[in-house]
Tab-separated table of C-alpha atoms in Angstrom:
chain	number	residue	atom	x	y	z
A	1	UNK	CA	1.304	-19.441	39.551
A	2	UNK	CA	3.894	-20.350	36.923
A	3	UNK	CA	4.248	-19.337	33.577
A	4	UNK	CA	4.932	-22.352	32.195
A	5	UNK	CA	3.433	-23.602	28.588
A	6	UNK	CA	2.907	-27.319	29.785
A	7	UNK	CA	-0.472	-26.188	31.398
A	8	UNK	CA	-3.003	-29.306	31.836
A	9	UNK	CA	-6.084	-27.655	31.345
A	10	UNK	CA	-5.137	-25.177	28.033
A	11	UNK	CA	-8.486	-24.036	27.223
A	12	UNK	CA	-8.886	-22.209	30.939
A	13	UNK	CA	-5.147	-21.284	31.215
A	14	UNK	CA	-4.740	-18.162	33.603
A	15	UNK	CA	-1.233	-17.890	32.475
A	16	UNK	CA	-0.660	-14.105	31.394
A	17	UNK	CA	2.206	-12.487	30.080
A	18	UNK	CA	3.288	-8.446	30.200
A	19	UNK	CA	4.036	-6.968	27.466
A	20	UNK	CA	5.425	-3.259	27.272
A	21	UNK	CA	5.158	-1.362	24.610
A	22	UNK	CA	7.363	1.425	23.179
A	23	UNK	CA	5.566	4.237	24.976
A	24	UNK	CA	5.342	2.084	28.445
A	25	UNK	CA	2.170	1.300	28.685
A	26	UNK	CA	2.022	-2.277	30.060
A	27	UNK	CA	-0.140	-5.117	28.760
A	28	UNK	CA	-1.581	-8.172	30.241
A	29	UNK	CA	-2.182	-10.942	27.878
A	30	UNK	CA	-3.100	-14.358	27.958
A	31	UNK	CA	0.059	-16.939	27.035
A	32	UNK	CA	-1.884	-18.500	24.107
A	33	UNK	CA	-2.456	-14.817	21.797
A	34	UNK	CA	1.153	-14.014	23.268
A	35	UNK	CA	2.654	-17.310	21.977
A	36	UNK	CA	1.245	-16.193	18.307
A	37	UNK	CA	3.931	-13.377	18.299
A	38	UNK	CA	6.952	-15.387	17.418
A	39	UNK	CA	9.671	-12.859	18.589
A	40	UNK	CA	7.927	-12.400	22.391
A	41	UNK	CA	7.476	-16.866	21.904
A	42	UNK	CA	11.301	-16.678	21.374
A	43	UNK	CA	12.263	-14.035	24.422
A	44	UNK	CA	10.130	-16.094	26.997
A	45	UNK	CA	11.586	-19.627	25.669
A	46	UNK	CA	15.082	-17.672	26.302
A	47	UNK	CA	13.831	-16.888	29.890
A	48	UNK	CA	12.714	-19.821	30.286
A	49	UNK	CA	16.606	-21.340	30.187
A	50	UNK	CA	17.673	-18.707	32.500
A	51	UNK	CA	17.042	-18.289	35.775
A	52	UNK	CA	13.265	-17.628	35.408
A	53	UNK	CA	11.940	-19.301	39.058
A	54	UNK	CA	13.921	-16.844	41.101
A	55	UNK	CA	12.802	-13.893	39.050
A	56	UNK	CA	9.250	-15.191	39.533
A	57	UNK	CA	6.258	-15.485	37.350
A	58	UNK	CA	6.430	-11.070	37.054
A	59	UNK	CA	8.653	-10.961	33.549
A	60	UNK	CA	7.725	-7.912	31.724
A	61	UNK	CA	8.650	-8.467	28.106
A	62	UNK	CA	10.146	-5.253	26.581
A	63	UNK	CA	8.426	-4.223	22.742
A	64	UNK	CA	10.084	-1.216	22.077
A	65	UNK	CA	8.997	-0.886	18.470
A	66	UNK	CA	5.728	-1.404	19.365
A	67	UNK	CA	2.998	1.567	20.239
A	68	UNK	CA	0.269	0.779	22.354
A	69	UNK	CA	-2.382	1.175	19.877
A	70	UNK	CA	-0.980	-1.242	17.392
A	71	UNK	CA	-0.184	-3.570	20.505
A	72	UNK	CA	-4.255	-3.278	21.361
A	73	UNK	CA	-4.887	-4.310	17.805
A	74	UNK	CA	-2.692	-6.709	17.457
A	75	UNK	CA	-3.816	-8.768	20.341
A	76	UNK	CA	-7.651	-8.197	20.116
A	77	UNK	CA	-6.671	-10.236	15.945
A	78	UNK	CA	-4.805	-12.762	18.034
A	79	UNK	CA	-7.461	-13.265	20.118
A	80	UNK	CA	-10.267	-13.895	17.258
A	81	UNK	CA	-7.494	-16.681	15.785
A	82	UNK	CA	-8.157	-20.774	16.518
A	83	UNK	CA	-6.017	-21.013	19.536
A	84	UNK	CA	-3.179	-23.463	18.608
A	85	UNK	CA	-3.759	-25.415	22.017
A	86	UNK	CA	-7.408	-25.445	22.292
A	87	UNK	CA	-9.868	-28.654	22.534
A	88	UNK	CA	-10.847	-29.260	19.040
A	89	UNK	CA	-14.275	-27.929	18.249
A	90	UNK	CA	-16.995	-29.380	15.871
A	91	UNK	CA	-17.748	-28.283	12.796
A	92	UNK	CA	-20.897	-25.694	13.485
A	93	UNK	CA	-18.949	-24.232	16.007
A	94	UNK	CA	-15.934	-23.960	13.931
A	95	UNK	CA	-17.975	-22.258	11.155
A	96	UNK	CA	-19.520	-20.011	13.822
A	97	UNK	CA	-16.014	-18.758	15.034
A	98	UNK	CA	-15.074	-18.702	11.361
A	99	UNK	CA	-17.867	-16.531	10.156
A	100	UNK	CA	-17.108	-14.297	13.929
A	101	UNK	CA	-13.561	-13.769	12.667
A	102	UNK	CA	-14.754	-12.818	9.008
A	103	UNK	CA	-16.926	-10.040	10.369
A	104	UNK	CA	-14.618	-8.761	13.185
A	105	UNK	CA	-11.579	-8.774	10.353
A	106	UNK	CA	-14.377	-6.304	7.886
A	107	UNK	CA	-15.354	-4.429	11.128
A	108	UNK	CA	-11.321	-4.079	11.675
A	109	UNK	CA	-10.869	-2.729	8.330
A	110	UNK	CA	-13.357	-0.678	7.605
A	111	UNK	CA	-12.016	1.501	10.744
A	112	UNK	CA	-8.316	1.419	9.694
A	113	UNK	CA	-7.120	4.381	8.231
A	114	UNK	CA	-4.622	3.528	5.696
A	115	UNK	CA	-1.581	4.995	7.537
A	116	UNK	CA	-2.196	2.428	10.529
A	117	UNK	CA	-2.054	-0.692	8.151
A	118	UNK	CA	1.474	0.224	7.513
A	119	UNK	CA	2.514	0.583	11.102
A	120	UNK	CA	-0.006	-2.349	12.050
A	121	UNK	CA	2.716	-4.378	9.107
A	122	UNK	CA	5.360	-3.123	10.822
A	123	UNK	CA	4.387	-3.936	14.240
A	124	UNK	CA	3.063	-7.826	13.191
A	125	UNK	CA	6.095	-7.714	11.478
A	126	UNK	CA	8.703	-7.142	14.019
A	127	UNK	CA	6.596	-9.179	16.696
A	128	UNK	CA	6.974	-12.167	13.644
A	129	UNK	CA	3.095	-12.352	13.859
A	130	UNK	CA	2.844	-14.770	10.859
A	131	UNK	CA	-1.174	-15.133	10.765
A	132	UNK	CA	-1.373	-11.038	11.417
A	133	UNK	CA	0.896	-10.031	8.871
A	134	UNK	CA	-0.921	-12.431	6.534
A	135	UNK	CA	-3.789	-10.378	7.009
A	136	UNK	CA	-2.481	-7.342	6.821
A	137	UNK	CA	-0.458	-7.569	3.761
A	138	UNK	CA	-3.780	-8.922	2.094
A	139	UNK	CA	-5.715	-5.699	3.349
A	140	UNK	CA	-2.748	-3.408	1.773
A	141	UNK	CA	-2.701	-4.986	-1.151
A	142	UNK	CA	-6.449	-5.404	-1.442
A	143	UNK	CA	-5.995	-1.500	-0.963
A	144	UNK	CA	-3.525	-0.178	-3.832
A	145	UNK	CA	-5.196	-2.530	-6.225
A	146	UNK	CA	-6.827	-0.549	-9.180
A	147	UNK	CA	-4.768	2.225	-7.644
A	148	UNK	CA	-2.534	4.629	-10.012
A	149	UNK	CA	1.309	5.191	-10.195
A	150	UNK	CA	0.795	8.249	-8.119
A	151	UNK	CA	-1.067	6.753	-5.606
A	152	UNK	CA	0.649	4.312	-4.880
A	153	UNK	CA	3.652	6.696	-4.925
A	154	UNK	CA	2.297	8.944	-2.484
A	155	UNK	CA	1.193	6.448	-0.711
A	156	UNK	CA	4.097	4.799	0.520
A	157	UNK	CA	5.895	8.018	0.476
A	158	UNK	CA	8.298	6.603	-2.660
A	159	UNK	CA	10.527	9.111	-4.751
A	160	UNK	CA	9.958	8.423	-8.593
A	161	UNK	CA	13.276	7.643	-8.999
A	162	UNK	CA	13.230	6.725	-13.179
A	163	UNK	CA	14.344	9.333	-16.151
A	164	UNK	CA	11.311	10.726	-17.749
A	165	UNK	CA	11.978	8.948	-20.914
A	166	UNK	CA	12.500	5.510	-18.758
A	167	UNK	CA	9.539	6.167	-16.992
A	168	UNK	CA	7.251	6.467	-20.338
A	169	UNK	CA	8.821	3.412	-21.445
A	170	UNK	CA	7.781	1.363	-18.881
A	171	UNK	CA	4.722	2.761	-18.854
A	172	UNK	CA	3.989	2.116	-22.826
A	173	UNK	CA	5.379	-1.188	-22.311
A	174	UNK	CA	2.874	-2.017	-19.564
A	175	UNK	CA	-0.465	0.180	-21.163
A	176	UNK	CA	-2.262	-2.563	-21.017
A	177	UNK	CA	-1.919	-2.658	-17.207
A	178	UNK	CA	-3.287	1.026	-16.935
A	179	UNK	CA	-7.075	0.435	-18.541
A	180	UNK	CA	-9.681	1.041	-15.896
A	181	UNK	CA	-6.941	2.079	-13.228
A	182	UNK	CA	-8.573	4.700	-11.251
A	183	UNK	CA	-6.885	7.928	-12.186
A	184	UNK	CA	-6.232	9.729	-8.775
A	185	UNK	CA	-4.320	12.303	-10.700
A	186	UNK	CA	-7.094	13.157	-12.726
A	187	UNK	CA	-9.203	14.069	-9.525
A	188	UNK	CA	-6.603	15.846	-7.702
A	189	UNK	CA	-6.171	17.910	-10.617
A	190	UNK	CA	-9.860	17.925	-10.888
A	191	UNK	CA	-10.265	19.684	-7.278
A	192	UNK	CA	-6.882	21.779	-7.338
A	193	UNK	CA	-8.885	23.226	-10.533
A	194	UNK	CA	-12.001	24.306	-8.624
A	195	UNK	CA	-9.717	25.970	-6.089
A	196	UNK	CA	-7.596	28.370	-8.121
A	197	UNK	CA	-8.644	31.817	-9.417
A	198	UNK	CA	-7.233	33.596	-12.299
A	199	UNK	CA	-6.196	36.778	-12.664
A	200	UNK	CA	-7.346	39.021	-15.749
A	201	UNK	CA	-5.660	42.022	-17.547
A	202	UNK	CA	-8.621	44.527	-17.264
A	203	UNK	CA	-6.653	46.559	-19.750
A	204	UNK	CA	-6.110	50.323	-18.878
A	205	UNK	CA	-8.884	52.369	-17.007
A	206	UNK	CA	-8.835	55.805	-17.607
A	207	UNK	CA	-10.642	58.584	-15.183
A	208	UNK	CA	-10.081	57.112	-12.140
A	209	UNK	CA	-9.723	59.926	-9.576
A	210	UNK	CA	-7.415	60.559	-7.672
A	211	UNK	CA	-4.731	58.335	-9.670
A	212	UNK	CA	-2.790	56.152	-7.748
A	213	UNK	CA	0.716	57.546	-6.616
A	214	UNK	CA	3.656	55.544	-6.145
A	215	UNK	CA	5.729	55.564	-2.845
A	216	UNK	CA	8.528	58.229	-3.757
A	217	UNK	CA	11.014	55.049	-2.305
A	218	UNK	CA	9.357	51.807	-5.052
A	219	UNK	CA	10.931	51.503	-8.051
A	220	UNK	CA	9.003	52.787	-11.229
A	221	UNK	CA	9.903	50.252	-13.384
A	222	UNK	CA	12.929	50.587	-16.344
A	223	UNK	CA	12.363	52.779	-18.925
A	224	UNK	CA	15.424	53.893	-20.273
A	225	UNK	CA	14.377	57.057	-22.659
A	226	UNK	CA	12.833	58.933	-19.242
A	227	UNK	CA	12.635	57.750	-15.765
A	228	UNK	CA	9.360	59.229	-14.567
A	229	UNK	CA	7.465	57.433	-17.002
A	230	UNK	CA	5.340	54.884	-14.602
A	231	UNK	CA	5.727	51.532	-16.088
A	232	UNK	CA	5.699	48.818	-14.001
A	233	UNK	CA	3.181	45.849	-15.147
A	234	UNK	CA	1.900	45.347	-11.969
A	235	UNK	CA	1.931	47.119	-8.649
A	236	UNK	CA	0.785	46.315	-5.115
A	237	UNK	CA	0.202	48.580	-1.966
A	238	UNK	CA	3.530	48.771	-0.035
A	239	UNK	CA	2.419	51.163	2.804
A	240	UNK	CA	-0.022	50.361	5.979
A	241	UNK	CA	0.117	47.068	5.048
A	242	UNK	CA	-2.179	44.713	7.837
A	243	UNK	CA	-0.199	40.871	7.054
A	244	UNK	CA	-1.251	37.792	8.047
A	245	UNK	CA	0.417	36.468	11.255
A	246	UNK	CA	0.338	32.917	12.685
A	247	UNK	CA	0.528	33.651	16.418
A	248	UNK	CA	-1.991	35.589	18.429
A	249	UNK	CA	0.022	38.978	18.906
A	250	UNK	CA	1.541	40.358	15.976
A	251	UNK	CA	5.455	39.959	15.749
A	252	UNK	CA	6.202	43.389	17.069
A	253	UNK	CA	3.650	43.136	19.776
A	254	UNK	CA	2.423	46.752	18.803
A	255	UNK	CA	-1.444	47.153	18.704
A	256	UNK	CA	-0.570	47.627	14.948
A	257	UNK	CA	1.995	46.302	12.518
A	258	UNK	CA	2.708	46.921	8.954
B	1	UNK	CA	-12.509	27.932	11.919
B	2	UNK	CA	-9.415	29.002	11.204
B	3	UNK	CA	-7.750	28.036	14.055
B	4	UNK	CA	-9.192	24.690	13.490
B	5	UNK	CA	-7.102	24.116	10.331
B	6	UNK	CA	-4.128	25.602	11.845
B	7	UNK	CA	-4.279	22.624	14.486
B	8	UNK	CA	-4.528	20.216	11.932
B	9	UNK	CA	-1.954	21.701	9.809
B	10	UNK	CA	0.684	21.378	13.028
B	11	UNK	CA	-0.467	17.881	13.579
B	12	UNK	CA	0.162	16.870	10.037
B	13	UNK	CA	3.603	18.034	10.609
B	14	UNK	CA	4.246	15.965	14.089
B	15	UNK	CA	2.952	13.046	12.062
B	16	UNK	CA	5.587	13.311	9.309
B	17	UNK	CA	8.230	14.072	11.917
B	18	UNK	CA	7.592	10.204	13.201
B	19	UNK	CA	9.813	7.863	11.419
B	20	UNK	CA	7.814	6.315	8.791
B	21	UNK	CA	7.692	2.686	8.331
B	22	UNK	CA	9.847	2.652	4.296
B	23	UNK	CA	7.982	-0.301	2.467
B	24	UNK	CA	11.490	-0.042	0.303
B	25	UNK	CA	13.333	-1.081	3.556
B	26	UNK	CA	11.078	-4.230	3.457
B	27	UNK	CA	11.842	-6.007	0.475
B	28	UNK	CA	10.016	-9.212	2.042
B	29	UNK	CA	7.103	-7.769	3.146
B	30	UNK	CA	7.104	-5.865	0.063
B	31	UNK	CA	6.895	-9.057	-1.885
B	32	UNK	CA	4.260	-10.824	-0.178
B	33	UNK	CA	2.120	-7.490	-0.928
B	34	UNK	CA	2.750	-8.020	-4.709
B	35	UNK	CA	2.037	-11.273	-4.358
B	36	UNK	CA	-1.379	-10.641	-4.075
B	37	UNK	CA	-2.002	-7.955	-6.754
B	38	UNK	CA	-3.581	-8.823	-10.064
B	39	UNK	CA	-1.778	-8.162	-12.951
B	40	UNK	CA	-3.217	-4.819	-14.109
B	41	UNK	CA	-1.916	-3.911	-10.110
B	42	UNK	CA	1.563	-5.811	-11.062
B	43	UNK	CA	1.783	-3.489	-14.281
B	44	UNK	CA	0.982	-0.288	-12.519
B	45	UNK	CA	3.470	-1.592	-9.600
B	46	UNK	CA	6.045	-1.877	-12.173
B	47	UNK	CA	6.011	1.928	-13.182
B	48	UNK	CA	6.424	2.863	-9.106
B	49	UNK	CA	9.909	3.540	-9.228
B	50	UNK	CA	12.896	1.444	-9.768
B	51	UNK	CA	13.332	-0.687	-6.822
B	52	UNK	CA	9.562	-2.081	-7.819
B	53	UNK	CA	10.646	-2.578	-11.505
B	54	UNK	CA	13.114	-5.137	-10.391
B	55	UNK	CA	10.993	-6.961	-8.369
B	56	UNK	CA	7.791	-7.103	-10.648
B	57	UNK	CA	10.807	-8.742	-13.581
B	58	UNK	CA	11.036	-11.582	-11.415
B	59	UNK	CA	9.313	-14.656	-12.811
B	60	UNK	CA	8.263	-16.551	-9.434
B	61	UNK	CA	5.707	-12.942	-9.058
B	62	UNK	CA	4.197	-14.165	-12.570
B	63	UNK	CA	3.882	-17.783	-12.209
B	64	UNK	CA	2.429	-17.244	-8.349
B	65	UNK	CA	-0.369	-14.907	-10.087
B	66	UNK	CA	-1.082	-17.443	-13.010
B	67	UNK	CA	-1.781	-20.258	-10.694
B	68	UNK	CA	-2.622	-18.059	-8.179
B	69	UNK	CA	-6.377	-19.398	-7.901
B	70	UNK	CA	-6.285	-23.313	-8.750
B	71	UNK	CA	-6.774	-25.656	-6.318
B	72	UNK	CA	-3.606	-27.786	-6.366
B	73	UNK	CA	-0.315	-26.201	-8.403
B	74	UNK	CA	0.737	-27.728	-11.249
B	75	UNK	CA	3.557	-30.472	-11.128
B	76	UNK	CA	7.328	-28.918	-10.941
B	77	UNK	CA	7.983	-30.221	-14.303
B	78	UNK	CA	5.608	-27.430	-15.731
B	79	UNK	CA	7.846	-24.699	-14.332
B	80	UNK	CA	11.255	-25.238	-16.688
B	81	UNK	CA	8.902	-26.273	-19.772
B	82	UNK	CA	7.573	-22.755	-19.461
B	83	UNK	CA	10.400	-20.864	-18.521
B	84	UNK	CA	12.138	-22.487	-22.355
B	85	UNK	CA	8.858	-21.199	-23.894
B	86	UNK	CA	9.280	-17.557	-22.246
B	87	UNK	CA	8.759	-17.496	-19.350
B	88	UNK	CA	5.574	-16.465	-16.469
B	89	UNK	CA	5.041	-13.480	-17.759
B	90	UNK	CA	4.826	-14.366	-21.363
B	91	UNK	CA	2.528	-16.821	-20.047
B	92	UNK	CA	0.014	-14.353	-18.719
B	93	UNK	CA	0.608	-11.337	-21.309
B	94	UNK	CA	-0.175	-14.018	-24.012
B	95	UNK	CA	-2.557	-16.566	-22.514
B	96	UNK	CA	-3.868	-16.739	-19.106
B	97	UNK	CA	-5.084	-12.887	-19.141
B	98	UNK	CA	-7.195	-12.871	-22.356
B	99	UNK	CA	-8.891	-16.346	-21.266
B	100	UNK	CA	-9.739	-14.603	-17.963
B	101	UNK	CA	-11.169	-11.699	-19.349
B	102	UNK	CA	-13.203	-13.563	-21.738
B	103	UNK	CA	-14.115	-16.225	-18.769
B	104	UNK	CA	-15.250	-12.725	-16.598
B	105	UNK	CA	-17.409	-11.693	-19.664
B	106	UNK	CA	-19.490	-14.639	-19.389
B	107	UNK	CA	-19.891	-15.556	-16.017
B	108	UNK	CA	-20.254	-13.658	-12.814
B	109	UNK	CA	-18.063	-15.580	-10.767
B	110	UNK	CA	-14.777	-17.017	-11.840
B	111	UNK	CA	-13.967	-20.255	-12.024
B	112	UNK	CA	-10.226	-21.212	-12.404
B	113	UNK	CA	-9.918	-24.826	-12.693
B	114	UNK	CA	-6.853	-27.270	-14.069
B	115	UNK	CA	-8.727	-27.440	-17.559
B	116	UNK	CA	-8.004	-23.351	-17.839
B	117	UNK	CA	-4.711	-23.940	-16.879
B	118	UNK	CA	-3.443	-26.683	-19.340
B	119	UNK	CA	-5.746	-24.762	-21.882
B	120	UNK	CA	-3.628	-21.559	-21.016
B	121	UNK	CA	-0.210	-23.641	-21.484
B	122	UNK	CA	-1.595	-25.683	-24.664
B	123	UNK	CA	-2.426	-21.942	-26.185
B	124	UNK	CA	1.181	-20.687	-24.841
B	125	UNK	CA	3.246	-23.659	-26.729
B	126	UNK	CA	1.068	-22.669	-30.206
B	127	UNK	CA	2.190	-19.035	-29.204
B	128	UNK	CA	6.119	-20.090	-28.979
B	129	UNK	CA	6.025	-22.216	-32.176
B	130	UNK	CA	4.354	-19.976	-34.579
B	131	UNK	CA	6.961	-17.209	-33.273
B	132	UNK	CA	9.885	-19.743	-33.927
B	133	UNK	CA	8.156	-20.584	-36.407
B	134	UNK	CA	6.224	-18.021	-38.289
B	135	UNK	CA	9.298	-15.543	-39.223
B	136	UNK	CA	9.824	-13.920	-35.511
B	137	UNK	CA	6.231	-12.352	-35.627
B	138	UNK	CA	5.270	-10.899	-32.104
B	139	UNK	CA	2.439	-12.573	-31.572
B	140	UNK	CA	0.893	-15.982	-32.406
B	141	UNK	CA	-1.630	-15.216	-35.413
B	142	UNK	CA	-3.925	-18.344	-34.412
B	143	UNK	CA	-4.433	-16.732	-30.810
B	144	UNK	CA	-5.642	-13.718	-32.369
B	145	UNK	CA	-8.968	-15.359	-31.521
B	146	UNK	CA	-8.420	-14.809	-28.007
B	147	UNK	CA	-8.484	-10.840	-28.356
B	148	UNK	CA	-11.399	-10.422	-30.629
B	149	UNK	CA	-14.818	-11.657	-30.278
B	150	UNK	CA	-16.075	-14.297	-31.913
B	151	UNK	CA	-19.866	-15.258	-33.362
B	152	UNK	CA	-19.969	-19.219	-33.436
């Protein structure tokens, strides 16, 4: 059992590779899919030179930028490719893998949240993956197309970096770009609307029984002709306070805090 | 409930806490994504922040999305022609995006064939001459026909 490319019988090669990915989970895969990810092509060809038949046919290729997930992803695309060194196939069955790989690559992402594509980019990209990245950097750009400034800003976690008067220069210069863009802003504003209360000056009510006392400690407010005139604008309780506390005892640890 | 939101809230905060892959770090990868944009996308991409800005000036974007969709690209002796009459961008701006729009108007799915493409040039020479031409105006008065609609 050798792990040797010059196999005479490609299409039913048992050659596998390891791969080990960044959090050590180990990975079996078949030469051909491994071969598609240049850098691990490049590392075995460098084995290869080296004393490889001593080591035996056990090399464990190290990915340590690589999480298992992506890895799992990354190899079930490789799979769905034309294998490079497979018997050619006619044309229905080409167009029957072809259409296979269309609706596995809208199954894929549909799935994807958009945080994975960047780490699948990264991944495909440090494996140099040419035929995943491909795909990927189609998907990502299929996905901020149509998409607003601040989307795509927040997106990609970039700082606006321009001058406020730069920025609406560029963005006058290119208005015509912005018709039909969908406005994100507009419905985060939209829902960060819904969610907010205002607060309303009742004005002053009189009869209220008993009146409220302030603490003899709080500060009454500045008024400099006579200090026990009561004139702050607004006042809050200060006393026998119950606050809001993350863990499941208080921060004393008393039955009650204030 | 509650507590429900309080675990996602701490997971949102180990997930920033993983180094992030920084598409400005990427400058290659980064291109081949605007590659593929349209040019409303291109515009918008432009306003991102300056890093983007740069990128989206550079002509070889422009002339990749104007050609993006015909079958074979046009000889290399197109490419210094049209950089002397303004360049890529020019070329789109002026020409290649109105004819598109007025192409999507009509029919449902686009067709983008060599006779678009030397139209769009043909129409982008006129543009350059009646500039040089005409006084410095911005913009070519015989391609106003592109922008408004016409009853033949």
């Amino acid at each position: 059992m050798s792990n040797t490319s010059e196999n005479p019988n490609p299409s039913s090669s048992s050659a596998k590779m390891t791969l080990k990915t960044s959090d050590n989970e180990l990975f079996e895969v078949e030469e051909a899919v491994a071969m598609k990810f240049c850098t691990v092509k490049q590392y075995f060809e460098d084995e290869k030179d080296s004393d490889v038949a001593a080591r035996g046919s056990t090399t464990v290729i190290p990915l340590p930028n690589v999480h298992s997930a992506v890895l799992t992803m990354l190899i079930s695309y490789g799979k769905k490719l034309p294998q490079s060194n497979a018997v050619a196939d006619n044309h229905e069955e080409e167009e029957t893998k072809k259409k296979e790989r269309k609706k596995y690559e809208q199954g894929l992402l549909k799935n994807l949240m958009p945080g994975e594509l960047l780490d699948l980019i990264s991944a495909a990209n440090y494996l140099d993956f040419k035929e995943g990245l491909e795909f990927f950097n189609q998907a990502l750009a299929d996905h901020i197309q149509n998409k607003s400034v601040e989307y795509v800003r927040k997106f990609f976690g970039i700082k606006n970096d321009y001058e406020p008067h730069e920025e609406e220069k560029y963005r006058e210069e290119y208005a015509w770009a912005f018709e039909g863009i969908e406005c994100w802003l507009i419905g985060e504003l939209k829902q960060f609307m819904a969610k907010t209360k205002t607060l309303d000056i009742a004005g002053t009510l009189l009869g209220i029984k008993p009146a409220l006392i302030v603490a003899s400690f709080s500060v009454r407010g500045l008024n400099s002709l006579d200090s026990n005139i009561l004139k702050p604008e607004m006042i809050a309780p200060g006393e026998n306070i119950l606050a809001a506390w993350i863990n499941a005892i208080g921060p004393t640890g008393l039955d009650s805090n204030t | 409930m509650v507590k429900a939101m309080r675990q996602m809230k701490v997971e949102e905060k180990e997930k920033e806490k993983k180094p992030k892959f920084q598409m400005n770090d990427h400058i290659d990868i980064l291109i081949e994504v605007l590659k593929r944009l349209d040019g409303p996308s291109l515009g918008v991409a432009a306003c991102v922040c300056r890093l983007w800005c740069t990128l989206t000036r550079s002509d070889s974007l422009w002339e990749h999305l104007c050609f993006r969709h015909v079958s074979s690209p046009p000889p290399s002796s197109v490419r210094p022609v049209v950089v002397a009459l303004g360049g890529y961008k020019r070329l789109y701006m002026v020409c290649v995006r109105p004819v598109l729009s007025r192409l999507r108007n009509s029919d449902s799915e686009l067709v983008w064939t060599r006779d678009e493409v030397q139209l769009s040039l043909s129409l982008f020479c006129v543009d350059y001459y009646e500039r040089r031409l005409g006084g410095g105006a911005t913009s070519a008065s015989s391609l106003m026909f592109l922008c408004n609609p016409v009853n033949v």
